[in-house]
Amino acid sequence: MKMPWKRLIGPLQPVAATSGLRDWYQAVCDGAGSTDSFSQAVYGGRLATTPGLAFLAGYQAALRALWSDAPPGLGALCTTERRKLRPADMTTRCENGQLIGSKDFVTAGGAAQWLLVSAREEGAGESPRLGLFVVEPSGAGVSLVAGPDLPIVPDITHGRLSLERAAGKRLPGDGWSEYVKPFRSHEDLYVLAALTAWLYGVALLEQWPRALVLRLLGVLAAAAEVARRSAHEPATHLLLAALLEQFAALQPEVDRALADSQGPRGALWRRDRAVLGLARDAQARRLEQALVALGLESSVGS
């Protein structure tokens, strides 16, 4: 697919989410000029007035990279329980086609228009096995309540989910290996792309040094290549790790540029950039596994 770079990196005026997250995200979809997940992540980052909105655009792009048939509107992947993610730690189950249980975190909270919910479905005595189910937030047996305020990206609401014999449409394939596990990599990539695009937009508005503007564009160009690859391939994880290092190396320059501008965006970035570090441990594990799989390092104990 041809990337609409002119639209993505040309002049663009950010738009605040004054009419709510749903309307803001619809503006992203309408203006991106492509249904491609990467284009929507970058355009959303450019359109965002805050890092939080950029995060939301990247998160939504990751969902669509994971599930190409995702419906319109804001979605959320609901999988953690008591801050744990592994199938064996989950208690939410699918019984006779109905979902029973709870989930810690629903990105976008009450603004979410569809949910992807992981649930165990193995029989007695079998190893834990997950399915992934599409759930309507307004459906019978579905309760979505607002979560506590968060210290980062506070402009993006979130909620907690309870299910009491709620209906869900199962997606094909294994819920863990085909959806929950690869989503981590999709989210890392597309959120990084969206936040880089936000910084690039700030750089244009505040007239940062040209060299820094070009380096931010370099991150976006590299991210576009990584986005073309399967999230299941070891090479993808290695390239993504390299991209994260490339972005991290720019941060001293970014901090200086934001400090020189003395505007409100510096405080927003210092508060919200921690969203990129939430999955650092998982990223490190994937990198080590990729290095071993590619024959670049020996496995521990070998």
PDB file of C-alpha atoms in Angstrom, residues 27-295:
ATOM      1  CA  ALA A  27     -11.911  12.884  12.756  1.00  0.00           C
ATOM      2  CA  VAL A  28      -8.713  10.823  12.707  1.00  0.00           C
ATOM      3  CA  CYS A  29     -10.340   8.118  10.590  1.00  0.00           C
ATOM      4  CA  ASP A  30     -11.915  10.663   8.240  1.00  0.00           C
ATOM      5  CA  GLY A  31      -8.710  12.619   7.725  1.00  0.00           C
ATOM      6  CA  ALA A  32      -6.045   9.925   7.558  1.00  0.00           C
ATOM      7  CA  GLY A  33      -6.598   9.300   3.860  1.00  0.00           C
ATOM      8  CA  SER A  34      -6.060   5.565   4.356  1.00  0.00           C
ATOM      9  CA  THR A  35      -7.439   2.663   6.359  1.00  0.00           C
ATOM     10  CA  ASP A  36      -3.865   1.468   6.888  1.00  0.00           C
ATOM     11  CA  SER A  37      -3.096   1.162  10.613  1.00  0.00           C
ATOM     12  CA  PHE A  38       0.244   2.940  10.380  1.00  0.00           C
ATOM     13  CA  SER A  39      -1.236   5.905   8.512  1.00  0.00           C
ATOM     14  CA  GLN A  40      -3.984   6.237  11.102  1.00  0.00           C
ATOM     15  CA  ALA A  41      -1.489   6.107  13.974  1.00  0.00           C
ATOM     16  CA  VAL A  42       0.704   8.819  12.457  1.00  0.00           C
ATOM     17  CA  TYR A  43      -2.194  11.023  11.379  1.00  0.00           C
ATOM     18  CA  GLY A  44      -3.735  10.646  14.827  1.00  0.00           C
ATOM     19  CA  GLY A  45      -0.467  11.689  16.432  1.00  0.00           C
ATOM     20  CA  ARG A  46      -0.355  14.759  14.201  1.00  0.00           C
ATOM     21  CA  LEU A  47      -3.989  15.635  14.926  1.00  0.00           C
ATOM     22  CA  ALA A  48      -3.548  15.194  18.694  1.00  0.00           C
ATOM     23  CA  THR A  49      -3.228  18.197  20.985  1.00  0.00           C
ATOM     24  CA  THR A  50      -1.843  16.019  23.789  1.00  0.00           C
ATOM     25  CA  PRO A  51       0.325  12.905  24.116  1.00  0.00           C
ATOM     26  CA  GLY A  52      -2.735  11.188  25.564  1.00  0.00           C
ATOM     27  CA  LEU A  53      -4.725  11.623  22.366  1.00  0.00           C
ATOM     28  CA  ALA A  54      -1.705  10.445  20.374  1.00  0.00           C
ATOM     29  CA  PHE A  55      -1.588   7.351  22.582  1.00  0.00           C
ATOM     30  CA  LEU A  56      -5.270   6.710  21.876  1.00  0.00           C
ATOM     31  CA  ALA A  57      -4.686   6.929  18.121  1.00  0.00           C
ATOM     32  CA  GLY A  58      -1.761   4.517  18.338  1.00  0.00           C
ATOM     33  CA  TYR A  59      -3.726   2.105  20.506  1.00  0.00           C
ATOM     34  CA  GLN A  60      -6.648   2.061  18.069  1.00  0.00           C
ATOM     35  CA  ALA A  61      -4.261   1.496  15.167  1.00  0.00           C
ATOM     36  CA  ALA A  62      -2.747  -1.453  17.042  1.00  0.00           C
ATOM     37  CA  LEU A  63      -6.192  -3.005  17.488  1.00  0.00           C
ATOM     38  CA  ARG A  64      -6.808  -2.783  13.760  1.00  0.00           C
ATOM     39  CA  ALA A  65      -3.402  -4.226  12.952  1.00  0.00           C
ATOM     40  CA  LEU A  66      -4.329  -7.125  15.227  1.00  0.00           C
ATOM     41  CA  TRP A  67      -7.851  -7.571  13.842  1.00  0.00           C
ATOM     42  CA  SER A  68      -8.321  -6.301  10.309  1.00  0.00           C
ATOM     43  CA  ASP A  69     -12.109  -6.738  10.485  1.00  0.00           C
ATOM     44  CA  ALA A  70     -12.494  -4.451  13.497  1.00  0.00           C
ATOM     45  CA  PRO A  71     -15.709  -2.396  13.357  1.00  0.00           C
ATOM     46  CA  PRO A  72     -15.746   1.409  13.249  1.00  0.00           C
ATOM     47  CA  GLY A  73     -15.375   3.395  16.443  1.00  0.00           C
ATOM     48  CA  LEU A  74     -13.261   3.115  19.560  1.00  0.00           C
ATOM     49  CA  GLY A  75     -12.364  -0.391  20.705  1.00  0.00           C
ATOM     50  CA  ALA A  76     -10.549  -1.880  23.683  1.00  0.00           C
ATOM     51  CA  LEU A  77      -8.713  -5.128  24.350  1.00  0.00           C
ATOM     52  CA  CYS A  78      -9.754  -6.297  27.815  1.00  0.00           C
ATOM     53  CA  THR A  79      -7.494  -9.017  29.143  1.00  0.00           C
ATOM     54  CA  THR A  80      -5.624  -8.224  32.394  1.00  0.00           C
ATOM     55  CA  GLU A  81      -7.039  -9.480  35.687  1.00  0.00           C
ATOM     56  CA  ARG A  82      -5.520  -8.344  38.979  1.00  0.00           C
ATOM     57  CA  ARG A  83      -2.707  -6.870  36.853  1.00  0.00           C
ATOM     58  CA  LYS A  84      -1.853 -10.315  35.436  1.00  0.00           C
ATOM     59  CA  LEU A  85      -1.977 -11.382  31.814  1.00  0.00           C
ATOM     60  CA  ARG A  86      -1.070 -15.069  31.516  1.00  0.00           C
ATOM     61  CA  PRO A  87      -3.903 -17.495  30.692  1.00  0.00           C
ATOM     62  CA  ALA A  88      -3.325 -19.523  33.855  1.00  0.00           C
ATOM     63  CA  ASP A  89      -3.883 -16.389  35.966  1.00  0.00           C
ATOM     64  CA  MET A  90      -7.238 -15.528  34.408  1.00  0.00           C
ATOM     65  CA  THR A  91     -10.571 -16.455  35.925  1.00  0.00           C
ATOM     66  CA  THR A  92     -12.916 -15.021  33.275  1.00  0.00           C
ATOM     67  CA  ARG A  93     -14.498 -17.952  31.451  1.00  0.00           C
ATOM     68  CA  CYS A  94     -16.763 -18.730  28.552  1.00  0.00           C
ATOM     69  CA  GLU A  95     -19.469 -21.190  29.559  1.00  0.00           C
ATOM     70  CA  ASN A  96     -22.065 -22.285  27.021  1.00  0.00           C
ATOM     71  CA  GLY A  97     -21.328 -19.233  24.901  1.00  0.00           C
ATOM     72  CA  GLN A  98     -21.644 -16.792  27.799  1.00  0.00           C
ATOM     73  CA  LEU A  99     -18.862 -14.814  29.496  1.00  0.00           C
ATOM     74  CA  ILE A 100     -18.479 -14.639  33.263  1.00  0.00           C
ATOM     75  CA  GLY A 101     -15.757 -12.664  35.044  1.00  0.00           C
ATOM     76  CA  SER A 102     -14.080  -9.262  35.181  1.00  0.00           C
ATOM     77  CA  LYS A 103     -11.238  -7.287  33.617  1.00  0.00           C
ATOM     78  CA  ASP A 104      -9.056  -4.611  35.165  1.00  0.00           C
ATOM     79  CA  PHE A 105      -8.721  -2.145  32.347  1.00  0.00           C
ATOM     80  CA  VAL A 106     -10.824  -0.862  29.460  1.00  0.00           C
ATOM     81  CA  THR A 107      -9.014   1.809  27.454  1.00  0.00           C
ATOM     82  CA  ALA A 108     -11.317   4.775  26.684  1.00  0.00           C
ATOM     83  CA  GLY A 109     -13.765   3.578  29.345  1.00  0.00           C
ATOM     84  CA  GLY A 110     -17.350   4.528  28.603  1.00  0.00           C
ATOM     85  CA  ALA A 111     -16.355   5.915  25.201  1.00  0.00           C
ATOM     86  CA  ALA A 112     -15.438   2.421  23.952  1.00  0.00           C
ATOM     87  CA  GLN A 113     -17.876   1.162  21.328  1.00  0.00           C
ATOM     88  CA  TRP A 114     -16.736  -2.457  21.119  1.00  0.00           C
ATOM     89  CA  LEU A 115     -14.638  -4.735  23.312  1.00  0.00           C
ATOM     90  CA  LEU A 116     -12.333  -7.678  22.732  1.00  0.00           C
ATOM     91  CA  VAL A 117     -12.436  -9.860  25.835  1.00  0.00           C
ATOM     92  CA  SER A 118     -10.193 -12.842  26.540  1.00  0.00           C
ATOM     93  CA  ALA A 119     -11.732 -15.769  28.402  1.00  0.00           C
ATOM     94  CA  ARG A 120     -10.686 -19.287  29.304  1.00  0.00           C
ATOM     95  CA  GLU A 121     -12.526 -22.058  27.546  1.00  0.00           C
ATOM     96  CA  GLU A 122     -10.628 -25.286  28.276  1.00  0.00           C
ATOM     97  CA  GLY A 123     -12.376 -28.322  29.671  1.00  0.00           C
ATOM     98  CA  ALA A 124     -11.779 -29.953  33.048  1.00  0.00           C
ATOM     99  CA  GLY A 125      -8.234 -31.247  33.402  1.00  0.00           C
ATOM    100  CA  GLU A 126      -6.988 -29.458  30.268  1.00  0.00           C
ATOM    101  CA  SER A 127      -4.257 -26.845  30.075  1.00  0.00           C
ATOM    102  CA  PRO A 128      -5.470 -23.220  30.148  1.00  0.00           C
ATOM    103  CA  ARG A 129      -6.742 -22.127  26.743  1.00  0.00           C
ATOM    104  CA  LEU A 130      -8.041 -18.706  25.746  1.00  0.00           C
ATOM    105  CA  GLY A 131     -10.615 -17.545  23.282  1.00  0.00           C
ATOM    106  CA  LEU A 132     -11.107 -13.921  22.281  1.00  0.00           C
ATOM    107  CA  PHE A 133     -14.656 -12.602  22.126  1.00  0.00           C
ATOM    108  CA  VAL A 134     -16.259  -9.477  20.696  1.00  0.00           C
ATOM    109  CA  VAL A 135     -18.561  -7.932  23.294  1.00  0.00           C
ATOM    110  CA  GLU A 136     -21.022  -5.042  23.001  1.00  0.00           C
ATOM    111  CA  PRO A 137     -20.497  -2.615  25.927  1.00  0.00           C
ATOM    112  CA  SER A 138     -24.251  -1.983  26.108  1.00  0.00           C
ATOM    113  CA  GLY A 139     -25.177  -5.665  26.013  1.00  0.00           C
ATOM    114  CA  ALA A 140     -27.020  -7.583  28.715  1.00  0.00           C
ATOM    115  CA  GLY A 141     -24.759  -8.718  31.543  1.00  0.00           C
ATOM    116  CA  VAL A 142     -22.054  -6.162  30.702  1.00  0.00           C
ATOM    117  CA  SER A 143     -21.121  -3.588  33.349  1.00  0.00           C
ATOM    118  CA  LEU A 144     -18.512  -0.928  32.663  1.00  0.00           C
ATOM    119  CA  VAL A 145     -17.592   1.464  35.473  1.00  0.00           C
ATOM    120  CA  ALA A 146     -15.095   4.313  35.502  1.00  0.00           C
ATOM    121  CA  GLY A 147     -11.624   3.515  36.800  1.00  0.00           C
ATOM    122  CA  PRO A 148      -9.547   5.682  39.153  1.00  0.00           C
ATOM    123  CA  ASP A 149      -7.584   8.642  37.815  1.00  0.00           C
ATOM    124  CA  LEU A 150      -4.191   7.760  36.358  1.00  0.00           C
ATOM    125  CA  PRO A 151      -0.961   9.771  36.676  1.00  0.00           C
ATOM    126  CA  ILE A 152      -0.216   9.490  32.934  1.00  0.00           C
ATOM    127  CA  VAL A 153      -2.438  10.261  29.911  1.00  0.00           C
ATOM    128  CA  PRO A 154      -5.239  11.363  32.277  1.00  0.00           C
ATOM    129  CA  ASP A 155      -7.249  12.786  29.375  1.00  0.00           C
ATOM    130  CA  ILE A 156      -7.908   9.234  28.152  1.00  0.00           C
ATOM    131  CA  THR A 157     -10.591   7.718  30.332  1.00  0.00           C
ATOM    132  CA  HIS A 158     -10.552   4.071  31.322  1.00  0.00           C
ATOM    133  CA  GLY A 159     -12.855   1.663  33.060  1.00  0.00           C
ATOM    134  CA  ARG A 160     -13.301  -1.704  34.734  1.00  0.00           C
ATOM    135  CA  LEU A 161     -15.372  -4.452  33.169  1.00  0.00           C
ATOM    136  CA  SER A 162     -17.679  -6.996  34.794  1.00  0.00           C
ATOM    137  CA  LEU A 163     -19.404  -9.766  32.858  1.00  0.00           C
ATOM    138  CA  GLU A 164     -22.347 -11.799  34.122  1.00  0.00           C
ATOM    139  CA  ARG A 165     -23.394 -14.265  31.440  1.00  0.00           C
ATOM    140  CA  ALA A 166     -22.729 -11.726  28.716  1.00  0.00           C
ATOM    141  CA  ALA A 167     -22.909 -12.665  25.050  1.00  0.00           C
ATOM    142  CA  GLY A 168     -19.709 -12.671  23.034  1.00  0.00           C
ATOM    143  CA  LYS A 169     -18.827 -13.554  19.446  1.00  0.00           C
ATOM    144  CA  ARG A 170     -15.696 -15.695  19.353  1.00  0.00           C
ATOM    145  CA  LEU A 171     -12.956 -14.745  16.925  1.00  0.00           C
ATOM    146  CA  PRO A 172     -11.244 -17.612  15.064  1.00  0.00           C
ATOM    147  CA  GLY A 173      -7.944 -18.932  16.366  1.00  0.00           C
ATOM    148  CA  ASP A 174      -6.212 -19.170  19.730  1.00  0.00           C
ATOM    149  CA  GLY A 175      -6.886 -16.176  21.942  1.00  0.00           C
ATOM    150  CA  TRP A 176      -3.412 -16.098  23.460  1.00  0.00           C
ATOM    151  CA  SER A 177      -1.010 -16.859  20.618  1.00  0.00           C
ATOM    152  CA  GLU A 178      -2.962 -15.126  17.846  1.00  0.00           C
ATOM    153  CA  TYR A 179      -4.318 -12.088  19.686  1.00  0.00           C
ATOM    154  CA  VAL A 180      -3.259 -11.251  23.248  1.00  0.00           C
ATOM    155  CA  LYS A 181       0.445 -12.023  22.874  1.00  0.00           C
ATOM    156  CA  PRO A 182       1.079 -10.275  19.514  1.00  0.00           C
ATOM    157  CA  PHE A 183      -0.972  -7.253  20.565  1.00  0.00           C
ATOM    158  CA  ARG A 184       1.866  -6.219  22.860  1.00  0.00           C
ATOM    159  CA  SER A 185       4.157  -5.742  19.863  1.00  0.00           C
ATOM    160  CA  HIS A 186       1.495  -3.970  17.812  1.00  0.00           C
ATOM    161  CA  GLU A 187       0.814  -1.579  20.684  1.00  0.00           C
ATOM    162  CA  ASP A 188       4.512  -0.831  21.225  1.00  0.00           C
ATOM    163  CA  LEU A 189       4.978   0.011  17.551  1.00  0.00           C
ATOM    164  CA  TYR A 190       1.865   2.037  16.822  1.00  0.00           C
ATOM    165  CA  VAL A 191       1.903   4.008  20.068  1.00  0.00           C
ATOM    166  CA  LEU A 192       5.558   4.845  19.404  1.00  0.00           C
ATOM    167  CA  ALA A 193       4.660   5.979  15.880  1.00  0.00           C
ATOM    168  CA  ALA A 194       1.792   8.143  17.123  1.00  0.00           C
ATOM    169  CA  LEU A 195       3.851   9.777  19.874  1.00  0.00           C
ATOM    170  CA  THR A 196       6.731  10.391  17.473  1.00  0.00           C
ATOM    171  CA  ALA A 197       4.249  12.021  15.095  1.00  0.00           C
ATOM    172  CA  TRP A 198       2.998  14.206  17.954  1.00  0.00           C
ATOM    173  CA  LEU A 199       6.549  15.347  18.701  1.00  0.00           C
ATOM    174  CA  TYR A 200       7.148  15.961  14.998  1.00  0.00           C
ATOM    175  CA  GLY A 201       4.048  18.163  14.882  1.00  0.00           C
ATOM    176  CA  VAL A 202       5.248  20.066  17.950  1.00  0.00           C
ATOM    177  CA  ALA A 203       8.643  20.460  16.291  1.00  0.00           C
ATOM    178  CA  LEU A 204       7.029  22.089  13.252  1.00  0.00           C
ATOM    179  CA  LEU A 205       4.829  24.392  15.321  1.00  0.00           C
ATOM    180  CA  GLU A 206       7.673  25.488  17.595  1.00  0.00           C
ATOM    181  CA  GLN A 207      10.325  25.563  14.851  1.00  0.00           C
ATOM    182  CA  TRP A 208      12.757  23.154  16.450  1.00  0.00           C
ATOM    183  CA  PRO A 209      16.202  22.685  14.877  1.00  0.00           C
ATOM    184  CA  ARG A 210      15.905  21.124  11.446  1.00  0.00           C
ATOM    185  CA  ALA A 211      18.277  18.290  12.336  1.00  0.00           C
ATOM    186  CA  LEU A 212      15.964  17.155  15.148  1.00  0.00           C
ATOM    187  CA  VAL A 213      12.904  17.414  12.906  1.00  0.00           C
ATOM    188  CA  LEU A 214      14.621  15.177  10.366  1.00  0.00           C
ATOM    189  CA  ARG A 215      15.624  12.652  13.025  1.00  0.00           C
ATOM    190  CA  LEU A 216      12.005  12.387  14.163  1.00  0.00           C
ATOM    191  CA  LEU A 217      11.007  11.787  10.551  1.00  0.00           C
ATOM    192  CA  GLY A 218      13.654   9.083  10.399  1.00  0.00           C
ATOM    193  CA  VAL A 219      11.966   7.270  13.282  1.00  0.00           C
ATOM    194  CA  LEU A 220       8.638   7.425  11.443  1.00  0.00           C
ATOM    195  CA  ALA A 221      10.183   6.114   8.237  1.00  0.00           C
ATOM    196  CA  ALA A 222      11.746   3.186  10.094  1.00  0.00           C
ATOM    197  CA  ALA A 223       8.484   2.501  11.933  1.00  0.00           C
ATOM    198  CA  ALA A 224       6.665   2.285   8.599  1.00  0.00           C
ATOM    199  CA  GLU A 225       8.973  -0.547   7.559  1.00  0.00           C
ATOM    200  CA  VAL A 226       8.527  -2.419  10.850  1.00  0.00           C
ATOM    201  CA  ALA A 227       4.745  -2.078  10.464  1.00  0.00           C
ATOM    202  CA  ARG A 228       4.930  -4.113   7.258  1.00  0.00           C
ATOM    203  CA  ARG A 229       6.279  -7.137   9.092  1.00  0.00           C
ATOM    204  CA  SER A 230       4.487  -9.882  11.033  1.00  0.00           C
ATOM    205  CA  ALA A 231       4.366  -9.419  14.795  1.00  0.00           C
ATOM    206  CA  HIS A 232       5.179 -13.131  15.119  1.00  0.00           C
ATOM    207  CA  GLU A 233       8.628 -12.918  13.485  1.00  0.00           C
ATOM    208  CA  PRO A 234      11.794 -12.661  15.632  1.00  0.00           C
ATOM    209  CA  ALA A 235      13.233 -10.134  13.164  1.00  0.00           C
ATOM    210  CA  THR A 236      10.278  -7.845  13.836  1.00  0.00           C
ATOM    211  CA  HIS A 237      11.020  -7.817  17.550  1.00  0.00           C
ATOM    212  CA  LEU A 238      14.683  -7.037  16.909  1.00  0.00           C
ATOM    213  CA  LEU A 239      13.836  -4.200  14.522  1.00  0.00           C
ATOM    214  CA  LEU A 240      11.270  -2.827  16.971  1.00  0.00           C
ATOM    215  CA  ALA A 241      13.869  -2.867  19.753  1.00  0.00           C
ATOM    216  CA  ALA A 242      16.256  -0.966  17.474  1.00  0.00           C
ATOM    217  CA  LEU A 243      13.519   1.566  16.750  1.00  0.00           C
ATOM    218  CA  LEU A 244      12.864   2.103  20.458  1.00  0.00           C
ATOM    219  CA  GLU A 245      16.590   2.683  21.013  1.00  0.00           C
ATOM    220  CA  GLN A 246      16.664   5.158  18.137  1.00  0.00           C
ATOM    221  CA  PHE A 247      13.767   7.066  19.694  1.00  0.00           C
ATOM    222  CA  ALA A 248      15.314   6.986  23.172  1.00  0.00           C
ATOM    223  CA  ALA A 249      18.552   8.464  21.823  1.00  0.00           C
ATOM    224  CA  LEU A 250      16.626  11.549  20.672  1.00  0.00           C
ATOM    225  CA  GLN A 251      15.159  12.349  24.066  1.00  0.00           C
ATOM    226  CA  PRO A 252      17.913  14.666  25.363  1.00  0.00           C
ATOM    227  CA  GLU A 253      17.479  16.814  22.236  1.00  0.00           C
ATOM    228  CA  VAL A 254      13.695  16.674  22.564  1.00  0.00           C
ATOM    229  CA  ASP A 255      13.896  17.756  26.207  1.00  0.00           C
ATOM    230  CA  ARG A 256      16.136  20.710  25.327  1.00  0.00           C
ATOM    231  CA  ALA A 257      13.848  21.816  22.516  1.00  0.00           C
ATOM    232  CA  LEU A 258      10.773  21.634  24.749  1.00  0.00           C
ATOM    233  CA  ALA A 259      12.571  23.532  27.512  1.00  0.00           C
ATOM    234  CA  ASP A 260      13.636  26.264  25.092  1.00  0.00           C
ATOM    235  CA  SER A 261      10.057  26.763  23.923  1.00  0.00           C
ATOM    236  CA  GLN A 262       8.812  27.268  27.513  1.00  0.00           C
ATOM    237  CA  GLY A 263       5.320  26.263  26.419  1.00  0.00           C
ATOM    238  CA  PRO A 264       2.815  23.842  28.012  1.00  0.00           C
ATOM    239  CA  ARG A 265       3.761  20.933  25.775  1.00  0.00           C
ATOM    240  CA  GLY A 266       6.959  20.249  27.702  1.00  0.00           C
ATOM    241  CA  ALA A 267       5.034  19.517  30.899  1.00  0.00           C
ATOM    242  CA  LEU A 268       2.617  17.295  28.993  1.00  0.00           C
ATOM    243  CA  TRP A 269       5.475  15.290  27.498  1.00  0.00           C
ATOM    244  CA  ARG A 270       7.324  14.899  30.806  1.00  0.00           C
ATOM    245  CA  ARG A 271       4.128  13.590  32.401  1.00  0.00           C
ATOM    246  CA  ASP A 272       2.926  11.257  29.662  1.00  0.00           C
ATOM    247  CA  ARG A 273       6.056   9.833  28.016  1.00  0.00           C
ATOM    248  CA  ALA A 274       6.142   7.162  30.719  1.00  0.00           C
ATOM    249  CA  VAL A 275       3.394   5.376  28.776  1.00  0.00           C
ATOM    250  CA  LEU A 276       6.157   4.097  26.496  1.00  0.00           C
ATOM    251  CA  GLY A 277       7.898   2.416  29.425  1.00  0.00           C
ATOM    252  CA  LEU A 278       4.959   0.439  30.783  1.00  0.00           C
ATOM    253  CA  ALA A 279       5.929  -2.669  28.795  1.00  0.00           C
ATOM    254  CA  ARG A 280       9.700  -2.386  29.195  1.00  0.00           C
ATOM    255  CA  ASP A 281      10.129  -5.792  30.868  1.00  0.00           C
ATOM    256  CA  ALA A 282       8.095  -7.565  28.184  1.00  0.00           C
ATOM    257  CA  GLN A 283      10.046  -5.736  25.479  1.00  0.00           C
ATOM    258  CA  ALA A 284      13.324  -6.914  26.993  1.00  0.00           C
ATOM    259  CA  ARG A 285      12.109 -10.528  27.058  1.00  0.00           C
ATOM    260  CA  ARG A 286      11.011 -10.385  23.436  1.00  0.00           C
ATOM    261  CA  LEU A 287      14.354  -8.917  22.428  1.00  0.00           C
ATOM    262  CA  GLU A 288      16.304 -11.673  24.167  1.00  0.00           C
ATOM    263  CA  GLN A 289      14.112 -14.339  22.585  1.00  0.00           C
ATOM    264  CA  ALA A 290      14.555 -12.741  19.154  1.00  0.00           C
ATOM    265  CA  LEU A 291      18.345 -12.611  19.496  1.00  0.00           C
ATOM    266  CA  VAL A 292      18.417 -16.307  20.347  1.00  0.00           C
ATOM    267  CA  ALA A 293      15.996 -17.239  17.549  1.00  0.00           C
ATOM    268  CA  LEU A 294      18.090 -15.336  15.006  1.00  0.00           C
ATOM    269  CA  GLY A 295      21.303 -16.980  16.184  1.00  0.00           C
TER     270      GLY A 295
END
